[in-house]
Amino acid sequence: MKKVLVNEIKLPVNVSESRNTLTGKVANNLKISKDEIKDLFIKKKSIDARHKPEIFYVYSLVVSLGDNIADKVLRNKNTSLYKEVLYNFPCDNKKNLEERPVIIGFGPAGLFCGYLLALHGFKPVIIERGSKVESRTQAVKEFWEGGKLNLNTNVQFGEGGAGTFSDGKLNTGVKDKYGRIGYMLDTFVKYGADKAITYINKPHIGTDVLTGIISSMRRDMEEMGAIFYFDTLMEDLSYEKGQISSISILLPDGSHEEIKTNNVVLAIGHSARDTFKLLHKKGIEMQNKPFAVGYRVQHKQKLINDDQYGFGNAEKYNLPASDYKLTYTSKDGHGVYSFCMCPGGYVVNASSFNKKLTINGMSYLGRDSDNANSAIVITVNEDDYGHQLFDGMKLQEELETKSYNLADGKLVFQRYEDYKVGADSVDYGEVKPVCKGQSVAGSVRGVFSEAFENNFIEAMEYYGGRIKGFNDGDSLICAVESRTSSPVKIIRDDGFEANIKGIYPCGEGAGYAGGITSAAVDGMKVAEQIAKNINLNYT
Ligand SMILES: Cc1cc2nc3c(=O)[nH]c(=O)nc-3n(C[C@H](O)[C@H](O)[C@H](O)COP(=O)(O)OP(=O)(O)OC[C@H]3O[C@@H](n4cnc5c(N)ncnc54)[C@H](O)[C@@H]3O)c2cc1C
């Protein structure tokens, strides 16, 4: 028996996707009898709306065939021998560890690093400044309803990290030679995600599903011997002869504790400004890195669906809320592009510092809100913000302060027509804000420089030629999208260690990932390295 990958199997979107239909379709394409197909599963599924009104689901299917018939069909185009890449963790812990590996931060990077270490007997200790996801969800809800911002438990900080209140997009440009992404997706499925995330070409989980998955994974990790400290800040670290020896933590009751350890993972995310400064003070090498800043724009989801699928087709065929990706180079040479597009989502107040406002996008599994939103951003680097370490972080702080001051921390939405002429919005047109957090109509002009504002207008007008209605006057603009990625990179060597041995910068905050999946993959790589190092040092 051989497994053959068959690409380009198309089904019109109005044909129901049953095993029988897919078997018939693939047998027909391969010119073999249905009975020859002993097994079949979906490897990839995407939508092709390039020839609308005809819209297709396009599949890559893996079929099991007898050897002779497989050899025959492998001569057809769009077929290849299927080789499954199975993820392999390098080694289990066999020793009674005197000092456990410690992971700072329980976002996707810390989650997968910790999960693998726990699963393979390394009993990690996990320190997270924010609360468990259950109480975190309540704290965030209260903040969005007008309550006080909790500086340690918010949209950026707490169990699950920055991605917990997110769209849960899981697509990434990262290559998957070793099966890490497949393993990550399978793990999410094991803990409650829909199996479809393993084959949809742009998988998404939704904040509602993600929160449950994270708490279930944590409970299993505890059973496997991991120890968690929530509402606990890593406030200091010590090392001897260039090797980490302990960390200090600030517990929720205000007391301090020292944990001795030889291995510390810094999975701290992009928003831990105090921790970045601490690490710099302690001599950990880091440098500025480019990141992107801009606005978030909102449109009716129907406008995007009609453009991408053809008028009314989304409703007619029950198609998923459509996304888009837009790029433009301004006359003065700046790349202006859409980022973190959230179909059927919400613009959320994602602040984590007093009197500083930052925003982002979130959606539920159903992606069924009235609006689509995305960030429209421009990349900034040292030439834009300065060459001193943390100048990028200062730029973030300036933009966030200005945005906060627009309306005392409320999200300000401005109609694009008003934005263009520099007038305050007093009301909304066809597009009403769909958001989490207090909001008002007003003006976001002045948060960025005039040159930036002109680039944005140029880009919006250009995008209007790509997606009909994108530059409509009623489209809404909100500021500021400032946490697209980390403003610094913590230097690490080929063995994933910083200039202090035993310290492993990891994930998005350290500058080695951008998004949930790549952060999780980086966490896995660091776990593999720690496991190898521990076993080496003990044998
Ligand atoms: C609203 C929103 C929507 C998003 N949507 C998507 C999306 O759809 N798809 C996608 O791929 N990405 C999305 N992202 C980005 C994604 O969340 C991040 O890329 C990802 O979470 C980075 O993972 P990480 O583990 O590296 O860091 P983080 O998730 O930021 O986790 C870092 C953790 O470290 C903790 N920490 C920091 N310092 C300390 C300390 N000193 N002591 C103890 N704990 C500490 C923090 O509390 C935090 O929980 C979104 C982000 C936000 C905010």
XYZ file of C-alpha atoms and ligand atoms in Angstrom:
592
model
C 0.000 0.000 0.000
C 1.276 3.480 -0.865
C 0.019 6.943 -0.018
C -0.310 9.381 -2.907
C -0.847 13.122 -2.591
C -3.275 14.342 -5.226
C -3.490 18.114 -5.764
C -5.993 20.321 -7.573
C -9.160 18.422 -6.751
C -11.915 20.982 -7.202
C -15.462 20.942 -5.910
C -17.938 23.749 -6.627
C -18.831 25.416 -3.322
C -22.474 24.390 -3.668
C -21.556 20.667 -3.680
C -21.478 19.165 -0.195
C -18.121 17.847 0.956
C -18.703 14.195 1.854
C -16.159 11.418 1.865
C -18.091 9.794 -0.939
C -18.032 12.920 -3.129
C -14.308 13.425 -2.605
C -13.565 9.752 -3.323
C -15.612 9.926 -6.521
C -13.944 13.133 -7.597
C -10.379 11.930 -6.999
C -11.084 8.550 -8.650
C -12.417 10.406 -11.647
C -9.355 12.683 -11.824
C -6.985 9.708 -11.554
C -9.095 7.627 -13.934
C -9.322 4.722 -11.479
C -12.231 2.943 -9.854
C -13.515 4.269 -6.510
C -12.904 0.797 -5.049
C -9.161 1.156 -5.584
C -9.118 3.924 -2.967
C -8.629 2.215 0.390
C -8.398 5.372 2.464
C -8.442 9.138 1.976
C -7.903 12.273 4.007
C -7.727 16.011 3.340
C -4.243 17.491 3.472
C -5.109 21.036 2.303
C -8.268 22.926 1.483
C -8.602 26.440 0.092
C -11.121 28.578 -1.770
C -10.573 29.605 -5.367
C -12.744 32.603 -6.263
C -10.565 33.871 -9.091
C -13.170 32.978 -11.688
C -16.268 34.157 -9.827
C -19.215 33.673 -10.045
C -17.778 30.148 -10.260
C -16.230 29.446 -6.863
C -14.482 26.234 -5.889
C -13.028 24.527 -2.877
C -9.637 23.214 -3.982
C -8.266 20.151 -2.176
C -5.016 18.285 -1.826
C -6.021 14.762 -0.825
C -3.920 11.866 0.411
C -5.213 8.557 -0.943
C -4.076 5.040 -0.002
C -3.707 2.765 -3.010
C -2.317 -0.670 -3.780
C 1.339 -0.521 -4.927
C 0.660 -1.203 -8.612
C -2.159 1.266 -8.971
C -0.190 3.868 -6.970
C 2.822 3.527 -9.296
C 0.461 4.000 -12.235
C -1.267 7.139 -10.925
C 2.059 8.665 -9.879
C 2.682 9.220 -13.588
C -0.258 11.673 -13.628
C 0.391 15.383 -13.136
C -0.652 16.820 -9.752
C 0.361 13.619 -7.946
C 3.354 12.751 -5.781
C 4.307 10.093 -3.253
C 3.111 11.287 0.156
C 5.652 11.259 2.963
C 4.342 12.082 6.394
C 6.658 14.257 8.470
C 6.298 13.177 12.078
C 7.560 15.487 14.789
C 10.226 13.997 17.031
C 11.318 15.395 20.378
C 15.021 14.592 20.875
C 15.018 12.958 24.319
C 13.159 12.298 27.566
C 14.519 13.262 30.943
C 15.821 10.252 32.823
C 17.339 12.059 35.822
C 16.021 13.436 39.037
C 16.563 17.098 38.196
C 17.936 19.162 41.059
C 17.057 22.399 39.308
C 14.120 22.626 36.968
C 14.128 24.653 33.751
C 12.211 27.911 34.268
C 10.057 29.551 31.608
C 9.208 33.229 31.940
C 5.963 34.004 30.118
C 3.086 31.724 29.170
C 2.181 32.964 25.687
C 2.354 30.603 22.680
C 6.179 30.372 22.944
C 6.170 29.575 26.688
C 3.135 27.314 26.274
C 4.722 25.008 23.693
C 8.166 25.146 25.265
C 6.640 24.237 28.633
C 4.262 21.644 27.210
C 7.054 19.694 25.506
C 9.370 19.909 28.505
C 6.562 18.712 30.774
C 5.555 15.934 28.373
C 9.120 14.633 28.260
C 9.735 14.656 31.993
C 11.665 17.917 32.471
C 9.084 19.308 34.937
C 9.383 23.020 34.075
C 8.507 25.907 36.360
C 6.418 28.562 34.609
C 6.301 32.170 35.764
C 3.540 34.374 34.346
C 2.975 37.960 35.484
C -0.712 37.846 34.549
C -3.598 35.746 35.829
C -4.978 32.391 34.776
C -7.116 32.643 31.671
C -10.412 32.341 33.594
C -9.803 35.375 35.855
C -7.910 37.153 33.073
C -10.994 36.983 30.817
C -13.030 38.631 33.577
C -10.396 41.364 34.162
C -10.224 42.161 30.452
C -14.023 42.263 30.174
C -14.221 44.709 33.098
C -11.533 46.899 31.522
C -13.375 46.939 28.195
C -16.552 47.931 30.018
C -14.863 51.013 31.450
C -13.064 49.539 34.466
C -9.489 50.222 35.535
C -6.612 48.775 33.510
C -4.796 46.001 35.386
C -1.106 46.467 34.557
C -0.250 42.763 34.802
C -3.439 41.131 33.605
C -4.718 42.555 30.334
C -4.887 41.857 26.595
C -1.076 41.558 26.393
C -0.260 39.859 29.695
C -1.657 36.747 31.343
C -2.138 33.059 30.643
C -1.982 32.415 26.885
C -0.071 35.638 26.252
C -0.904 38.277 23.692
C -2.728 35.895 21.378
C -5.446 34.867 23.851
C -7.806 37.659 22.875
C -7.017 37.388 19.199
C -8.374 36.292 15.886
C -6.371 33.126 16.423
C -4.993 33.119 12.897
C -2.534 30.262 12.714
C -1.096 30.721 9.244
C 2.597 31.524 9.027
C 5.376 31.833 6.488
C 7.619 29.596 8.614
C 8.803 26.404 6.837
C 7.932 23.124 8.569
C 10.661 20.657 7.633
C 10.485 18.870 11.011
C 6.721 18.694 11.473
C 6.572 21.216 14.321
C 3.587 23.126 12.913
C 1.712 19.884 12.285
C 2.406 18.860 15.878
C 1.241 22.230 17.197
C -2.017 22.061 15.219
C -2.624 18.440 16.267
C -2.060 19.478 19.877
C -4.646 22.242 19.563
C -7.058 19.672 18.086
C -6.324 17.280 20.962
C -7.318 20.039 23.395
C -10.519 21.068 21.628
C -9.893 22.833 18.296
C -11.714 21.768 15.144
C -9.816 19.157 13.100
C -10.179 21.493 10.083
C -7.334 23.690 11.401
C -4.942 20.922 10.331
C -5.819 21.316 6.637
C -7.525 24.679 5.965
C -4.953 26.847 4.212
C -5.533 29.803 6.572
C -6.475 28.125 9.852
C -8.037 30.184 12.627
C -9.192 29.250 16.119
C -10.994 32.265 17.565
C -10.542 33.670 21.047
C -13.518 31.729 22.436
C -11.964 28.344 21.571
C -8.382 29.325 22.356
C -9.092 30.212 25.981
C -10.470 26.710 26.686
C -7.551 25.030 24.927
C -4.979 26.956 26.951
C -6.514 26.113 30.323
C -6.842 22.408 29.376
C -3.197 22.282 28.304
C -2.148 23.924 31.568
C -4.111 21.375 33.620
C -2.434 18.493 31.785
C 0.970 20.102 32.229
C 0.358 20.301 35.979
C -0.470 16.597 35.978
C 2.820 15.983 34.180
C 4.727 17.763 36.933
C 4.954 21.379 35.728
C 4.658 24.059 38.413
C 2.892 27.336 37.630
C 3.231 30.716 39.309
C 0.540 33.085 38.017
C 0.267 36.781 38.978
C 4.000 36.509 39.549
C 6.643 38.761 38.022
C 10.193 37.688 37.202
C 11.885 40.741 38.691
C 15.561 39.830 38.664
C 18.074 37.206 37.617
C 21.549 36.259 38.810
C 24.411 34.502 37.162
C 27.844 33.222 38.056
C 30.779 32.977 35.663
C 28.592 33.719 32.649
C 25.999 31.050 33.555
C 22.494 31.732 34.888
C 22.159 30.550 38.482
C 18.790 31.843 39.746
C 15.835 34.144 39.173
C 13.896 36.265 41.650
C 10.143 36.488 41.547
C 7.599 38.857 43.035
C 4.634 36.828 44.287
C 1.026 38.093 44.383
C 1.200 38.607 48.169
C 4.139 41.016 47.694
C 6.795 38.588 48.936
C 9.933 37.724 46.982
C 11.361 34.296 46.258
C 14.504 32.994 44.612
C 14.411 29.985 42.301
C 17.722 28.277 41.553
C 18.013 27.123 37.962
C 20.491 26.497 35.146
C 18.016 27.091 32.337
C 15.759 30.129 31.880
C 13.563 30.688 28.843
C 12.709 34.337 28.187
C 9.350 33.996 26.416
C 8.275 37.453 27.570
C 6.473 38.780 24.485
C 6.850 42.187 22.850
C 5.209 44.323 25.516
C 7.251 43.659 28.671
C 9.065 47.008 28.557
C 10.134 46.825 32.212
C 11.601 43.343 31.698
C 13.503 44.419 28.567
C 15.062 47.218 30.615
C 15.910 44.831 33.453
C 17.591 42.412 31.047
C 19.609 45.228 29.500
C 20.685 46.388 32.960
C 21.805 42.851 33.742
C 24.045 42.803 30.675
C 21.940 40.671 28.322
C 22.819 41.755 24.788
C 20.032 43.186 22.686
C 19.509 45.568 19.789
C 16.748 47.640 18.203
C 14.789 45.994 15.424
C 12.271 47.215 12.834
C 8.550 46.903 13.528
C 5.422 48.400 12.003
C 3.002 51.087 13.178
C -0.242 52.455 11.832
C -4.017 52.518 12.145
C -6.704 49.863 12.195
C -9.436 50.298 9.565
C -12.958 48.880 9.641
C -15.320 48.062 6.791
C -18.528 46.144 6.472
C -17.581 42.475 6.150
C -20.168 42.280 3.369
C -18.172 44.776 1.322
C -15.099 42.520 1.524
C -17.117 39.344 0.870
C -18.876 40.837 -2.158
C -15.588 41.993 -3.616
C -13.756 38.703 -3.051
C -16.546 36.202 -3.749
C -18.890 38.201 -6.001
C -22.058 39.965 -4.896
C -24.203 37.938 -2.489
C -22.216 34.699 -2.931
C -20.983 34.541 0.664
C -24.585 34.361 1.910
C -25.766 32.147 -0.959
C -23.093 29.483 -0.457
C -22.456 29.994 3.248
C -18.819 30.882 2.617
C -16.463 31.901 5.446
C -15.948 35.630 6.063
C -13.357 36.644 3.494
C -9.962 38.161 4.183
C -7.606 40.338 2.134
C -3.948 41.273 1.932
C -3.007 44.667 0.531
C 0.329 46.301 -0.230
C 1.322 49.646 -1.672
C 4.541 51.622 -2.098
C 4.011 55.335 -1.473
C 5.419 58.056 -3.737
C 8.137 58.708 -1.146
C 9.068 55.017 -1.143
C 7.389 53.666 2.015
C 5.773 50.235 2.007
C 2.215 50.546 3.358
C 0.503 47.204 3.957
C -2.381 45.476 5.657
C -1.490 43.401 8.715
C -3.370 40.997 10.981
C -6.628 41.185 9.044
C -9.583 40.008 11.135
C -12.626 38.916 9.119
C -15.875 39.352 11.061
C -13.895 40.671 13.992
C -13.618 43.402 16.604
C -11.177 46.257 17.105
C -9.977 45.820 20.680
C -8.431 48.104 23.254
C -5.185 46.148 23.813
C -3.518 48.554 26.253
C -1.136 47.425 28.974
C 0.319 50.677 30.340
C -1.236 53.557 32.202
C -2.347 56.448 30.008
C -1.186 54.698 26.841
C -3.589 53.317 24.272
C -2.801 50.572 21.781
C -5.280 48.632 19.672
C -5.458 45.303 17.867
C -7.976 42.944 16.227
C -9.843 39.954 17.622
C -12.539 37.560 16.492
C -14.567 34.606 17.670
C -14.537 31.217 15.948
C -17.641 32.172 13.934
C -16.048 35.357 12.587
C -19.574 36.651 12.446
C -19.462 40.312 13.492
C -20.682 42.891 10.949
C -17.216 44.286 10.274
C -13.856 43.327 8.850
C -10.825 45.063 10.296
C -7.118 45.146 9.617
C -4.113 47.218 10.549
C -2.704 49.418 7.781
C 0.914 49.890 8.760
C 4.327 51.169 7.728
C 7.580 49.581 8.870
C 9.821 51.811 10.997
C 13.499 51.251 11.811
C 16.354 53.099 13.499
C 16.453 55.708 10.693
C 12.909 56.663 11.693
C 13.069 56.441 15.492
C 16.744 56.837 16.449
C 19.803 54.704 17.081
C 19.875 54.465 20.889
C 18.716 51.148 22.350
C 14.977 51.368 23.180
C 14.339 54.304 20.808
C 11.785 52.104 19.008
C 10.073 51.445 22.328
C 10.032 55.211 22.954
C 8.313 55.747 19.612
C 5.665 53.181 20.619
C 5.193 55.020 23.915
C 4.837 58.409 22.188
C 2.241 57.127 19.727
C 0.337 55.340 22.487
C 0.329 58.457 24.701
C -0.984 60.597 21.845
C -3.686 58.035 21.105
C -4.673 57.890 24.775
C -4.918 61.659 24.921
C -7.349 61.824 21.978
C -10.274 60.931 24.263
C -8.963 59.995 27.680
C -8.147 56.418 26.704
C -11.297 55.682 24.694
C -11.009 54.247 21.190
C -11.570 57.119 18.751
C -13.137 56.229 15.411
C -12.955 58.671 12.513
C -14.761 58.323 9.196
C -12.246 58.171 6.358
C -13.949 61.091 4.565
C -13.497 63.265 7.674
C -9.940 62.006 8.104
C -9.039 63.126 4.584
C -10.212 66.721 5.138
C -9.037 66.894 8.749
C -12.529 67.193 10.265
C -13.683 65.575 13.503
C -16.262 62.822 13.021
C -19.369 63.526 15.047
C -21.302 60.475 13.965
C -20.938 57.375 11.829
C -22.345 56.486 8.441
C -22.963 53.001 7.113
C -20.049 51.470 9.059
C -20.535 51.531 12.830
C -17.608 50.624 15.083
C -17.527 46.990 16.150
C -15.148 47.012 19.074
C -14.233 45.885 22.574
C -13.625 48.887 24.795
C -15.248 52.273 25.285
C -15.349 54.328 22.068
C -16.294 57.749 20.670
C -16.395 59.446 17.274
C -13.629 62.011 16.780
C -10.346 62.549 15.021
C -7.149 60.494 14.947
C -5.234 63.080 12.930
C -2.038 64.209 14.647
C -1.058 60.864 16.161
C 1.349 60.412 13.243
C 3.354 62.924 11.211
C 1.794 64.616 8.199
C 4.075 62.596 5.893
C 2.739 59.366 7.425
C -0.854 60.607 7.104
C -0.306 61.387 3.411
C 1.172 57.933 2.825
C -1.861 56.408 4.491
C -4.301 58.392 2.315
C -2.369 57.462 -0.842
C -2.510 53.803 0.172
C -6.232 53.906 0.981
C -6.996 55.446 -2.430
C -4.900 52.768 -4.123
C -6.607 50.011 -2.117
C -9.953 51.418 -3.269
C -8.893 50.324 -6.755
C -8.177 46.802 -5.474
C -11.236 46.294 -3.269
C -14.250 48.276 -4.399
C -15.383 50.521 -1.543
C -12.243 50.175 0.581
C -11.776 53.967 0.438
C -15.462 54.777 0.993
C -15.987 57.813 3.212
C -17.762 55.762 5.892
C -14.798 53.407 6.451
C -13.520 53.880 9.990
C -9.987 54.640 11.168
C -8.730 54.032 14.720
C -5.313 54.573 16.376
C -2.864 53.230 17.242
C -1.533 49.902 16.069
C 1.895 49.945 17.705
C 2.602 46.381 18.908
C 2.919 44.590 15.583
C 6.159 42.964 16.716
C 8.956 43.492 19.201
C 10.929 46.752 19.096
C 14.058 44.853 20.200
C 15.860 41.619 19.521
C 17.643 39.737 22.300
C 20.750 38.260 20.742
C 21.127 34.473 20.879
C 23.657 32.074 19.353
C 23.152 28.958 17.233
C 22.432 27.019 20.431
C 19.572 29.475 21.204
C 21.467 30.929 24.187
C 22.044 34.599 25.038
C 25.462 35.960 25.994
C 24.743 34.479 29.433
C 24.713 30.655 29.235
C 21.482 28.978 30.169
C 19.354 31.984 29.137
C 17.209 31.233 26.100
C 15.556 34.282 24.449
C 12.439 32.868 22.781
C 9.365 33.843 20.777
C 8.127 37.186 19.572
C 9.469 39.443 22.319
C 12.995 38.215 21.803
C 12.630 38.899 18.079
C 12.460 35.293 16.810
C 8.807 35.034 15.880
C 5.875 37.053 14.579
C 2.519 35.576 15.445
C 1.063 32.661 17.365
C 2.367 29.800 15.220
C 5.922 31.020 14.759
C 6.130 31.840 18.492
C 4.928 28.325 19.352
C 7.427 26.800 16.908
C 10.236 28.838 18.441
C 9.158 27.614 21.886
C 9.388 24.032 20.621
C 12.890 24.576 19.222
C 14.064 26.008 22.530
C 12.520 23.095 24.453
C 14.383 20.643 22.182
C 17.672 22.453 22.807
C 17.179 22.579 26.573
C 16.337 18.868 26.669
C 19.487 18.060 24.697
C 21.649 20.297 26.901
C 20.255 18.913 30.139
C 20.804 15.322 29.055
C 24.304 16.128 27.849
C 25.250 17.855 31.085
C 23.940 15.025 33.242
C 25.455 12.058 31.398
C -5.380 41.336 20.235
C -4.298 40.545 19.545
C -4.625 39.795 18.424
C -3.651 39.014 17.793
N -4.039 38.219 16.759
C -3.165 37.333 16.251
C -3.581 36.385 15.293
O -4.744 36.302 14.921
N -2.649 35.533 14.807
C -1.342 35.575 15.207
O -0.537 34.763 14.723
N -0.928 36.471 16.113
C -1.810 37.339 16.651
N -1.390 38.223 17.600
C 0.034 38.229 17.967
C 0.340 37.047 18.876
O -0.503 37.098 19.957
C 1.789 37.072 19.303
O 2.573 36.967 18.154
C 2.117 35.906 20.233
O 1.262 35.896 21.342
C 3.562 35.985 20.686
O 3.803 34.908 21.550
P 4.928 34.917 22.659
O 4.715 33.685 23.435
O 6.232 35.149 22.032
O 4.635 36.196 23.566
P 3.320 36.647 24.332
O 2.128 35.951 23.804
O 3.311 38.115 24.315
O 3.534 36.116 25.816
C 4.472 36.668 26.679
C 4.030 36.462 28.112
O 5.114 36.774 28.977
C 4.600 37.351 30.165
N 5.683 38.127 30.812
C 6.375 39.170 30.282
N 7.310 39.609 31.158
C 7.213 38.832 32.252
C 7.902 38.817 33.502
N 8.884 39.671 33.773
N 7.518 37.920 34.418
C 6.523 37.031 34.169
N 5.830 37.007 33.001
C 6.175 37.899 32.052
C 3.450 38.199 29.677
O 2.521 38.429 30.698
C 2.883 37.365 28.526
O 1.781 36.588 28.925
C -2.319 39.034 18.264
C -1.978 39.822 19.357
C -2.954 40.570 20.005
C -2.579 41.416 21.194
